[in-house]
Amino acid sequence: MGTGNDHKYNEAREILGEYGIELERLSIERVEIQADEPEAIAEYSLKILNMDIPLLIEDAGLYIDKYQGFPGPYSSYVLRAIDNEGILKLMEGDGDRGAIYLSAIAYRDGDITATFRGEVKGEIAHEKRGTGGFGYDPIFIPTEGDGRTFGEMGVDEKAKISHRARAFKQLAEWLVKQV
Ligand code: IMP
């Protein structure tokens, strides 16, 4: 897996570890195309990597219902540019606060390729809460939770329902069937 994000790597390694699958981290420059669907972004980033080892690329983002999925594929840029405060300001007075986190994994081992998607529905909070997780976690309240944001949850708790956990579980179950 190529990622500079410790949180992403730890979340992924934790899930795969439960299935006895080891994950190694590679320091590679990832090329990200612009596309609406995270699958297309992950698949392209993987396709242009010319390495003869089992590889995976994950692409994730936050998709806000009222804004047609914004920031979606621009999630990391928007976070850098306006941060969570900017999203909260944009949504000031908005009643519809529905959002979804998506995670797509593109996997390749020789001629075998596969893509997986995980998602978690939730709402954008009215203020930042919690210091856990990363990125948009302090403003994302999962619907399946008890009203706390991902930022207020521990890693294990987030891993029970997160988009990333769901995508990596699918990958793990598929990999286990391949052997
Ligand atoms: P990437 O392009 O897959 O690296 O992810 C895009 C951006 O989405 C990240 O930089 C984060 O800002 C945000 N993001 C993705 N997954 C999560 C998550 O689990 N929690 C918080 N933010 C996330």
PDB file of C-alpha atoms and ligand atoms in Angstrom:
ATOM      1  CA  MET A   1       0.000   0.000   0.000  1.00  0.00           C
ATOM      2  CA  GLY A   2       1.369   3.400  -0.896  1.00  0.00           C
ATOM      3  CA  THR A   3       0.241   6.124   1.491  1.00  0.00           C
ATOM      4  CA  GLY A   4       1.793   8.958   3.429  1.00  0.00           C
ATOM      5  CA  ASN A   5      -1.105   8.888   5.885  1.00  0.00           C
ATOM      6  CA  ASP A   6      -0.353   7.006   9.138  1.00  0.00           C
ATOM      7  CA  HIS A   7      -4.035   6.822  10.100  1.00  0.00           C
ATOM      8  CA  LYS A   8      -5.050   5.254   6.788  1.00  0.00           C
ATOM      9  CA  TYR A   9      -2.200   2.747   6.941  1.00  0.00           C
ATOM     10  CA  ASN A  10      -2.909   1.756  10.557  1.00  0.00           C
ATOM     11  CA  GLU A  11      -6.651   1.355   9.909  1.00  0.00           C
ATOM     12  CA  ALA A  12      -5.963  -0.825   6.868  1.00  0.00           C
ATOM     13  CA  ARG A  13      -3.248  -2.914   8.545  1.00  0.00           C
ATOM     14  CA  GLU A  14      -5.483  -3.555  11.552  1.00  0.00           C
ATOM     15  CA  ILE A  15      -8.343  -4.951   9.445  1.00  0.00           C
ATOM     16  CA  LEU A  16      -6.143  -7.104   7.183  1.00  0.00           C
ATOM     17  CA  GLY A  17      -4.252  -8.353  10.257  1.00  0.00           C
ATOM     18  CA  GLU A  18      -7.509  -9.849  11.575  1.00  0.00           C
ATOM     19  CA  TYR A  19      -7.475 -12.098   8.504  1.00  0.00           C
ATOM     20  CA  GLY A  20      -3.767 -12.945   8.853  1.00  0.00           C
ATOM     21  CA  ILE A  21      -2.879 -10.771   5.852  1.00  0.00           C
ATOM     22  CA  GLU A  22       0.242  -8.620   6.086  1.00  0.00           C
ATOM     23  CA  LEU A  23       0.323  -5.120   4.666  1.00  0.00           C
ATOM     24  CA  GLU A  24       3.509  -3.278   3.775  1.00  0.00           C
ATOM     25  CA  ARG A  25       3.809   0.388   3.180  1.00  0.00           C
ATOM     26  CA  LEU A  26       5.616   1.702   0.096  1.00  0.00           C
ATOM     27  CA  SER A  27       6.885   5.216  -0.355  1.00  0.00           C
ATOM     28  CA  ILE A  28       5.754   5.957  -3.884  1.00  0.00           C
ATOM     29  CA  GLU A  29       4.508   9.106  -5.555  1.00  0.00           C
ATOM     30  CA  ARG A  30       0.870   8.451  -6.341  1.00  0.00           C
ATOM     31  CA  VAL A  31      -0.683   9.998  -9.459  1.00  0.00           C
ATOM     32  CA  GLU A  32      -4.310  10.994  -8.868  1.00  0.00           C
ATOM     33  CA  ILE A  33      -6.582  11.699 -11.824  1.00  0.00           C
ATOM     34  CA  GLN A  34      -9.740  13.794 -11.565  1.00  0.00           C
ATOM     35  CA  ALA A  35     -12.841  11.596 -11.659  1.00  0.00           C
ATOM     36  CA  ASP A  36     -16.148  11.527  -9.811  1.00  0.00           C
ATOM     37  CA  GLU A  37     -15.865   7.904  -8.661  1.00  0.00           C
ATOM     38  CA  PRO A  38     -13.154   6.877  -6.178  1.00  0.00           C
ATOM     39  CA  GLU A  39     -12.859   3.498  -7.945  1.00  0.00           C
ATOM     40  CA  ALA A  40     -11.707   5.205 -11.161  1.00  0.00           C
ATOM     41  CA  ILE A  41      -9.094   7.225  -9.249  1.00  0.00           C
ATOM     42  CA  ALA A  42      -7.715   4.200  -7.379  1.00  0.00           C
ATOM     43  CA  GLU A  43      -7.713   2.017 -10.516  1.00  0.00           C
ATOM     44  CA  TYR A  44      -5.763   4.568 -12.537  1.00  0.00           C
ATOM     45  CA  SER A  45      -3.210   5.198  -9.768  1.00  0.00           C
ATOM     46  CA  LEU A  46      -2.638   1.446  -9.609  1.00  0.00           C
ATOM     47  CA  LYS A  47      -2.535   0.936 -13.382  1.00  0.00           C
ATOM     48  CA  ILE A  48       0.414   3.238 -13.917  1.00  0.00           C
ATOM     49  CA  LEU A  49       2.499   1.647 -11.148  1.00  0.00           C
ATOM     50  CA  ASN A  50       4.931  -0.643 -12.860  1.00  0.00           C
ATOM     51  CA  MET A  51       5.805  -2.982 -10.000  1.00  0.00           C
ATOM     52  CA  ASP A  52       5.655  -6.741 -10.040  1.00  0.00           C
ATOM     53  CA  ILE A  53       4.350  -7.329  -6.506  1.00  0.00           C
ATOM     54  CA  PRO A  54       0.796  -7.568  -5.107  1.00  0.00           C
ATOM     55  CA  LEU A  55      -0.245  -3.925  -4.798  1.00  0.00           C
ATOM     56  CA  LEU A  56      -3.217  -1.948  -3.583  1.00  0.00           C
ATOM     57  CA  ILE A  57      -4.249   1.683  -3.804  1.00  0.00           C
ATOM     58  CA  GLU A  58      -7.047   3.145  -1.708  1.00  0.00           C
ATOM     59  CA  ASP A  59      -8.879   6.345  -2.554  1.00  0.00           C
ATOM     60  CA  ALA A  60     -11.291   7.869  -0.085  1.00  0.00           C
ATOM     61  CA  GLY A  61     -13.306  10.999   0.378  1.00  0.00           C
ATOM     62  CA  LEU A  62     -16.239  12.763   1.972  1.00  0.00           C
ATOM     63  CA  TYR A  63     -19.346  13.285  -0.193  1.00  0.00           C
ATOM     64  CA  ILE A  64     -21.891  15.844   1.094  1.00  0.00           C
ATOM     65  CA  ASP A  65     -25.457  15.208  -0.188  1.00  0.00           C
ATOM     66  CA  LYS A  66     -26.599  18.825  -0.394  1.00  0.00           C
ATOM     67  CA  TYR A  67     -23.562  19.807  -2.485  1.00  0.00           C
ATOM     68  CA  GLN A  68     -23.824  16.973  -5.029  1.00  0.00           C
ATOM     69  CA  GLY A  69     -21.008  15.046  -3.404  1.00  0.00           C
ATOM     70  CA  PHE A  70     -18.598  17.949  -2.810  1.00  0.00           C
ATOM     71  CA  PRO A  71     -15.736  17.738  -1.794  1.00  0.00           C
ATOM     72  CA  GLY A  72     -15.631  14.073  -2.988  1.00  0.00           C
ATOM     73  CA  PRO A  73     -12.559  13.600  -5.197  1.00  0.00           C
ATOM     74  CA  TYR A  74     -11.211  16.941  -3.974  1.00  0.00           C
ATOM     75  CA  SER A  75     -11.378  15.965  -0.297  1.00  0.00           C
ATOM     76  CA  SER A  76      -7.696  16.355   0.512  1.00  0.00           C
ATOM     77  CA  TYR A  77      -7.392  19.625  -1.442  1.00  0.00           C
ATOM     78  CA  VAL A  78     -10.475  21.120   0.239  1.00  0.00           C
ATOM     79  CA  LEU A  79      -9.193  20.109   3.649  1.00  0.00           C
ATOM     80  CA  ARG A  80      -5.863  21.799   2.914  1.00  0.00           C
ATOM     81  CA  ALA A  81      -7.549  24.884   1.467  1.00  0.00           C
ATOM     82  CA  ILE A  82     -10.439  25.599   3.854  1.00  0.00           C
ATOM     83  CA  ASP A  83     -10.223  22.840   6.479  1.00  0.00           C
ATOM     84  CA  ASN A  84     -13.179  21.651   8.569  1.00  0.00           C
ATOM     85  CA  GLU A  85     -13.961  25.239   9.574  1.00  0.00           C
ATOM     86  CA  GLY A  86     -14.576  26.060   5.899  1.00  0.00           C
ATOM     87  CA  ILE A  87     -17.022  23.161   5.516  1.00  0.00           C
ATOM     88  CA  LEU A  88     -18.850  24.210   8.691  1.00  0.00           C
ATOM     89  CA  LYS A  89     -19.081  27.783   7.419  1.00  0.00           C
ATOM     90  CA  LEU A  90     -20.347  26.633   4.006  1.00  0.00           C
ATOM     91  CA  MET A  91     -23.053  24.600   5.761  1.00  0.00           C
ATOM     92  CA  GLU A  92     -24.094  27.284   8.263  1.00  0.00           C
ATOM     93  CA  GLY A  93     -27.891  27.236   8.423  1.00  0.00           C
ATOM     94  CA  ASP A  94     -28.191  24.059   6.336  1.00  0.00           C
ATOM     95  CA  GLY A  95     -30.844  21.647   7.600  1.00  0.00           C
ATOM     96  CA  ASP A  96     -29.863  18.813   5.274  1.00  0.00           C
ATOM     97  CA  ARG A  97     -26.489  17.719   6.653  1.00  0.00           C
ATOM     98  CA  GLY A  98     -26.361  14.211   5.155  1.00  0.00           C
ATOM     99  CA  ALA A  99     -22.992  12.965   3.919  1.00  0.00           C
ATOM    100  CA  ILE A 100     -21.218   9.762   3.074  1.00  0.00           C
ATOM    101  CA  TYR A 101     -17.606   8.642   3.362  1.00  0.00           C
ATOM    102  CA  LEU A 102     -16.472   6.428   0.499  1.00  0.00           C
ATOM    103  CA  SER A 103     -13.387   4.248   0.242  1.00  0.00           C
ATOM    104  CA  ALA A 104     -12.375   2.389  -2.910  1.00  0.00           C
ATOM    105  CA  ILE A 105      -9.530  -0.108  -3.119  1.00  0.00           C
ATOM    106  CA  ALA A 106      -7.946  -1.211  -6.388  1.00  0.00           C
ATOM    107  CA  TYR A 107      -5.883  -4.405  -6.032  1.00  0.00           C
ATOM    108  CA  ARG A 108      -3.538  -6.158  -8.448  1.00  0.00           C
ATOM    109  CA  ASP A 109      -1.469  -9.325  -8.214  1.00  0.00           C
ATOM    110  CA  GLY A 110      -0.013 -10.265 -11.600  1.00  0.00           C
ATOM    111  CA  ASP A 111      -2.956 -10.659 -14.003  1.00  0.00           C
ATOM    112  CA  ILE A 112      -5.540 -10.630 -11.215  1.00  0.00           C
ATOM    113  CA  THR A 113      -7.220  -7.301 -10.521  1.00  0.00           C
ATOM    114  CA  ALA A 114     -10.179  -6.421  -8.312  1.00  0.00           C
ATOM    115  CA  THR A 115     -11.877  -3.319  -6.930  1.00  0.00           C
ATOM    116  CA  PHE A 116     -13.820  -2.909  -3.690  1.00  0.00           C
ATOM    117  CA  ARG A 117     -15.959  -0.116  -2.202  1.00  0.00           C
ATOM    118  CA  GLY A 118     -16.869   0.606   1.389  1.00  0.00           C
ATOM    119  CA  GLU A 119     -19.210   3.343   2.579  1.00  0.00           C
ATOM    120  CA  VAL A 120     -20.589   4.800   5.781  1.00  0.00           C
ATOM    121  CA  LYS A 121     -23.514   7.205   5.975  1.00  0.00           C
ATOM    122  CA  GLY A 122     -23.624  10.077   8.396  1.00  0.00           C
ATOM    123  CA  GLU A 123     -24.156  13.761   8.995  1.00  0.00           C
ATOM    124  CA  ILE A 124     -21.958  16.824   9.185  1.00  0.00           C
ATOM    125  CA  ALA A 125     -21.865  18.102  12.770  1.00  0.00           C
ATOM    126  CA  HIS A 126     -22.531  21.752  13.644  1.00  0.00           C
ATOM    127  CA  GLU A 127     -19.112  22.063  15.262  1.00  0.00           C
ATOM    128  CA  LYS A 128     -15.845  20.137  15.458  1.00  0.00           C
ATOM    129  CA  ARG A 129     -15.816  17.477  18.156  1.00  0.00           C
ATOM    130  CA  GLY A 130     -13.002  15.159  19.247  1.00  0.00           C
ATOM    131  CA  THR A 131      -9.326  14.875  18.497  1.00  0.00           C
ATOM    132  CA  GLY A 132      -9.194  11.281  17.256  1.00  0.00           C
ATOM    133  CA  GLY A 133      -8.879  10.096  13.668  1.00  0.00           C
ATOM    134  CA  PHE A 134      -7.851  12.524  10.940  1.00  0.00           C
ATOM    135  CA  GLY A 135      -9.189  14.721   8.165  1.00  0.00           C
ATOM    136  CA  TYR A 136     -12.941  15.215   8.380  1.00  0.00           C
ATOM    137  CA  ASP A 137     -13.416  12.884  11.364  1.00  0.00           C
ATOM    138  CA  PRO A 138     -14.134  15.690  13.905  1.00  0.00           C
ATOM    139  CA  ILE A 139     -17.151  16.843  11.843  1.00  0.00           C
ATOM    140  CA  PHE A 140     -18.527  13.460  10.679  1.00  0.00           C
ATOM    141  CA  ILE A 141     -21.253  11.766  12.783  1.00  0.00           C
ATOM    142  CA  PRO A 142     -21.906   8.200  11.551  1.00  0.00           C
ATOM    143  CA  THR A 143     -25.615   7.291  11.418  1.00  0.00           C
ATOM    144  CA  GLU A 144     -24.939   3.918  13.041  1.00  0.00           C
ATOM    145  CA  GLY A 145     -23.274   5.496  16.066  1.00  0.00           C
ATOM    146  CA  ASP A 146     -24.593   7.228  19.169  1.00  0.00           C
ATOM    147  CA  GLY A 147     -24.241  10.821  18.009  1.00  0.00           C
ATOM    148  CA  ARG A 148     -20.491  11.120  18.524  1.00  0.00           C
ATOM    149  CA  THR A 149     -18.229  12.124  15.646  1.00  0.00           C
ATOM    150  CA  PHE A 150     -15.511   9.784  14.347  1.00  0.00           C
ATOM    151  CA  GLY A 151     -13.113  12.231  16.014  1.00  0.00           C
ATOM    152  CA  GLU A 152     -14.638  11.317  19.386  1.00  0.00           C
ATOM    153  CA  MET A 153     -14.181   7.580  18.809  1.00  0.00           C
ATOM    154  CA  GLY A 154     -11.136   5.391  19.339  1.00  0.00           C
ATOM    155  CA  VAL A 155      -9.472   3.647  16.396  1.00  0.00           C
ATOM    156  CA  ASP A 156     -11.158   0.319  17.211  1.00  0.00           C
ATOM    157  CA  GLU A 157     -14.579   1.886  17.438  1.00  0.00           C
ATOM    158  CA  LYS A 158     -14.182   3.709  14.114  1.00  0.00           C
ATOM    159  CA  ALA A 159     -12.881   0.497  12.535  1.00  0.00           C
ATOM    160  CA  LYS A 160     -16.149  -1.297  13.338  1.00  0.00           C
ATOM    161  CA  ILE A 161     -18.140   0.856  10.936  1.00  0.00           C
ATOM    162  CA  SER A 162     -15.819   2.970   8.824  1.00  0.00           C
ATOM    163  CA  HIS A 163     -15.858   3.116   5.028  1.00  0.00           C
ATOM    164  CA  ARG A 164     -12.214   2.044   4.993  1.00  0.00           C
ATOM    165  CA  ALA A 165     -12.827  -0.904   7.314  1.00  0.00           C
ATOM    166  CA  ARG A 166     -15.693  -2.057   5.091  1.00  0.00           C
ATOM    167  CA  ALA A 167     -13.657  -1.850   1.901  1.00  0.00           C
ATOM    168  CA  PHE A 168     -10.679  -3.637   3.480  1.00  0.00           C
ATOM    169  CA  LYS A 169     -12.937  -6.355   4.936  1.00  0.00           C
ATOM    170  CA  GLN A 170     -14.253  -7.068   1.449  1.00  0.00           C
ATOM    171  CA  LEU A 171     -10.716  -7.211   0.082  1.00  0.00           C
ATOM    172  CA  ALA A 172      -9.630  -9.525   2.923  1.00  0.00           C
ATOM    173  CA  GLU A 173     -12.579 -11.899   2.458  1.00  0.00           C
ATOM    174  CA  TRP A 174     -11.898 -12.035  -1.263  1.00  0.00           C
ATOM    175  CA  LEU A 175      -8.142 -12.625  -0.749  1.00  0.00           C
ATOM    176  CA  VAL A 176      -8.788 -15.443   1.711  1.00  0.00           C
ATOM    177  CA  LYS A 177     -10.937 -17.177  -0.929  1.00  0.00           C
ATOM    178  CA  GLN A 178      -8.163 -16.858  -3.550  1.00  0.00           C
ATOM    179  CA  VAL A 179      -5.717 -19.163  -1.691  1.00  0.00           C
TER     180      VAL A 179
HETATM  181  P1  IMP B   1      -7.166  10.235  -0.338  1.00  0.00           P
HETATM  182  O1  IMP B   1      -7.206  11.006  -1.610  1.00  0.00           O
HETATM  183  O2  IMP B   1      -7.701   8.852  -0.453  1.00  0.00           O
HETATM  184  O3  IMP B   1      -5.810  10.259   0.314  1.00  0.00           O
HETATM  185  O4  IMP B   1      -8.145  10.903   0.730  1.00  0.00           O
HETATM  186  C1  IMP B   1      -8.701  12.149   0.516  1.00  0.00           C
HETATM  187  C2  IMP B   1      -9.015  12.876   1.780  1.00  0.00           C
HETATM  188  O5  IMP B   1     -10.263  12.414   2.271  1.00  0.00           O
HETATM  189  C3  IMP B   1      -8.050  12.704   2.935  1.00  0.00           C
HETATM  190  O6  IMP B   1      -6.972  13.562   2.869  1.00  0.00           O
HETATM  191  C4  IMP B   1      -8.935  13.088   4.096  1.00  0.00           C
HETATM  192  O7  IMP B   1      -8.968  14.469   4.162  1.00  0.00           O
HETATM  193  C5  IMP B   1     -10.303  12.575   3.666  1.00  0.00           C
HETATM  194  N1  IMP B   1     -10.574  11.277   4.282  1.00  0.00           N
HETATM  195  C6  IMP B   1     -10.541  10.064   3.700  1.00  0.00           C
HETATM  196  N2  IMP B   1     -10.811   9.095   4.578  1.00  0.00           N
HETATM  197  C7  IMP B   1     -11.009   9.720   5.746  1.00  0.00           C
HETATM  198  C8  IMP B   1     -11.303   9.242   7.053  1.00  0.00           C
HETATM  199  O8  IMP B   1     -11.416   8.048   7.338  1.00  0.00           O
HETATM  200  N3  IMP B   1     -11.413  10.201   7.985  1.00  0.00           N
HETATM  201  C9  IMP B   1     -11.272  11.521   7.722  1.00  0.00           C
HETATM  202  N4  IMP B   1     -10.993  12.017   6.548  1.00  0.00           N
HETATM  203  C10 IMP B   1     -10.855  11.113   5.552  1.00  0.00           C
END
